[in-house]
Protein backbone atom coordinates (compact mmCIF):
# COMPACT_ATOMS: atom_id res chain seq x y z
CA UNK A 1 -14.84 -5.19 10.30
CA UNK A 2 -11.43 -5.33 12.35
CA UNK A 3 -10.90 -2.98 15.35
CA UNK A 4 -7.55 -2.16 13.44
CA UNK A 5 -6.57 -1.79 9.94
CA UNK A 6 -2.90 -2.59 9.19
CA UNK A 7 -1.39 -1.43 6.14
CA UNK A 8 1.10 -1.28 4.04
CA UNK A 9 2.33 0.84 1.61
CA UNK A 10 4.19 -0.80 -2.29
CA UNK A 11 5.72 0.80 -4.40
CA UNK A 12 7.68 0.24 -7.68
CA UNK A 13 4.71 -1.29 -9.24
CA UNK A 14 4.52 -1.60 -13.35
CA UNK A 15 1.66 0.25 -14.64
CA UNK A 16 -0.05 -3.12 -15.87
CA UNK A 17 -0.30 -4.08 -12.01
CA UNK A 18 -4.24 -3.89 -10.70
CA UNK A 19 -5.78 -4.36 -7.82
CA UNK A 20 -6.57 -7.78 -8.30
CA UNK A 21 -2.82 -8.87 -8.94
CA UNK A 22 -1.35 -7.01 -6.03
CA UNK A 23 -3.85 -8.22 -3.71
CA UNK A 24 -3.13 -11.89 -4.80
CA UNK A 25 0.96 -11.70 -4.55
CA UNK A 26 0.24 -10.99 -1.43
CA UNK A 27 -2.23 -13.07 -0.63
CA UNK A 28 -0.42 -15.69 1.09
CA UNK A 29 0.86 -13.92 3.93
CA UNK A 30 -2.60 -14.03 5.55
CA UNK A 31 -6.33 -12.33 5.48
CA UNK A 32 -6.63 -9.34 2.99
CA UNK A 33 -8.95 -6.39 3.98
CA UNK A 34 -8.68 -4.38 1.11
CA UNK A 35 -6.00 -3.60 -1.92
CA UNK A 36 -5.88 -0.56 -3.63
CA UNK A 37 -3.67 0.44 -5.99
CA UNK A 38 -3.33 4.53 -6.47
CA UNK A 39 -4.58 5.83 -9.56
CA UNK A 40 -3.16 9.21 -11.17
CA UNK A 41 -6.92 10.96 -11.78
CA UNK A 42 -5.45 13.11 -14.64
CA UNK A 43 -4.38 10.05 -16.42
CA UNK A 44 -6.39 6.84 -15.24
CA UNK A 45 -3.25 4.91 -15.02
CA UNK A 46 -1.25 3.13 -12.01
CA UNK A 47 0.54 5.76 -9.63
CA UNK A 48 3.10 3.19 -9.44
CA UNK A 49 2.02 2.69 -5.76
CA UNK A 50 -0.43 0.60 -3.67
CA UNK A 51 -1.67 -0.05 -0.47
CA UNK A 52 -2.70 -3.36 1.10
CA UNK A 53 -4.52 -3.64 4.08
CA UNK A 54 -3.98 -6.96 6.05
CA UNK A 55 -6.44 -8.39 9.68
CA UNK A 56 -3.36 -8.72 11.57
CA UNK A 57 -0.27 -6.74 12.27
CA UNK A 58 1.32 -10.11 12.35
CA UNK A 59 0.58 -10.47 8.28
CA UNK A 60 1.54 -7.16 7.67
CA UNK A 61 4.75 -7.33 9.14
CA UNK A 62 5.46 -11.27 7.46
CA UNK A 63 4.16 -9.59 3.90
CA UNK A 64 6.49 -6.68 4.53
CA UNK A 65 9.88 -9.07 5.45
CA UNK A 66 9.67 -11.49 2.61
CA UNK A 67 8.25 -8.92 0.06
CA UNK A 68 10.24 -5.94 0.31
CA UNK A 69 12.90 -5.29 -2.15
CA UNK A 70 11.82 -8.28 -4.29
CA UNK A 71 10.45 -8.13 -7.84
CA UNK A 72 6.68 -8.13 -8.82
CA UNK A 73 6.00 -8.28 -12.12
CA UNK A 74 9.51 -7.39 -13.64
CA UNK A 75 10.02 -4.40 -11.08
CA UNK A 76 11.52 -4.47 -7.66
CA UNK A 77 9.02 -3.10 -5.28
CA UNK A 78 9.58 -1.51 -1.80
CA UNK A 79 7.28 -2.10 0.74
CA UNK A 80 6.59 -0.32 4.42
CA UNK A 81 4.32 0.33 6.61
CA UNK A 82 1.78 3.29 6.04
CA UNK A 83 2.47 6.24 8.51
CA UNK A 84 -0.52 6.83 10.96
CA UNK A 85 -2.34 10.12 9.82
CA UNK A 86 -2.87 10.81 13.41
CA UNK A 87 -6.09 13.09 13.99
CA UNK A 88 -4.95 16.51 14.02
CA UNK A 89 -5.66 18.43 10.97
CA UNK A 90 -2.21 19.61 8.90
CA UNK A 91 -1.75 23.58 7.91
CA UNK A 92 -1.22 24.31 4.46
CA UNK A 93 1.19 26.64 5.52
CA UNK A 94 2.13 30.15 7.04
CA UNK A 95 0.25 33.48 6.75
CA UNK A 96 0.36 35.35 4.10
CA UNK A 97 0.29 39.15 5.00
């Protein structure tokens, strides 16, 4: 396994997009680690969104230039890099009194 995961985040997918299909658009822009696209668990069907995650930052960053705004599978697609979740645990809010 890689010391460091670099992902990015698609979206703008069509619901018929899977795993498999995402992960081999953007296949050529170097090793995949994993491709997942997110699944609404109410519905079983395609969030719209996906997230790839590439060896190198290098391959993330060429997959990101040529891919983003361009059209996969009849939809234009937006792609970015994912947002480290840092470690600190979030709040779900303020106190109630």
């Amino acid at each position: 396994m890689a010391e460091s995961e670099y992902k990015c985040f698609v979206d703008g997918l069509v619901w018929a997009t899977d795993d498999y299909s995402l992960g081999k658009a953007f296949s050529s822009f170097g090793e995949i680690i994993d491709v997942k696209v997110i699944v609404d668990r109410e519905t079983g069907r395609s969030s719209g969104s996906g997230i790839i995650t590439f060896a190198s930052k290098q391959s993330m960053k060429d997959a990101i230039k040529a891919m983003h705004g361009q059209e996969l599978h009849g939809s234009k697609i937006t792609v970015s890099e994912t947002q480290s979740h840092g470690s600190g645990g979030g709040s779900k809010g303020g106190r109630r009194k």
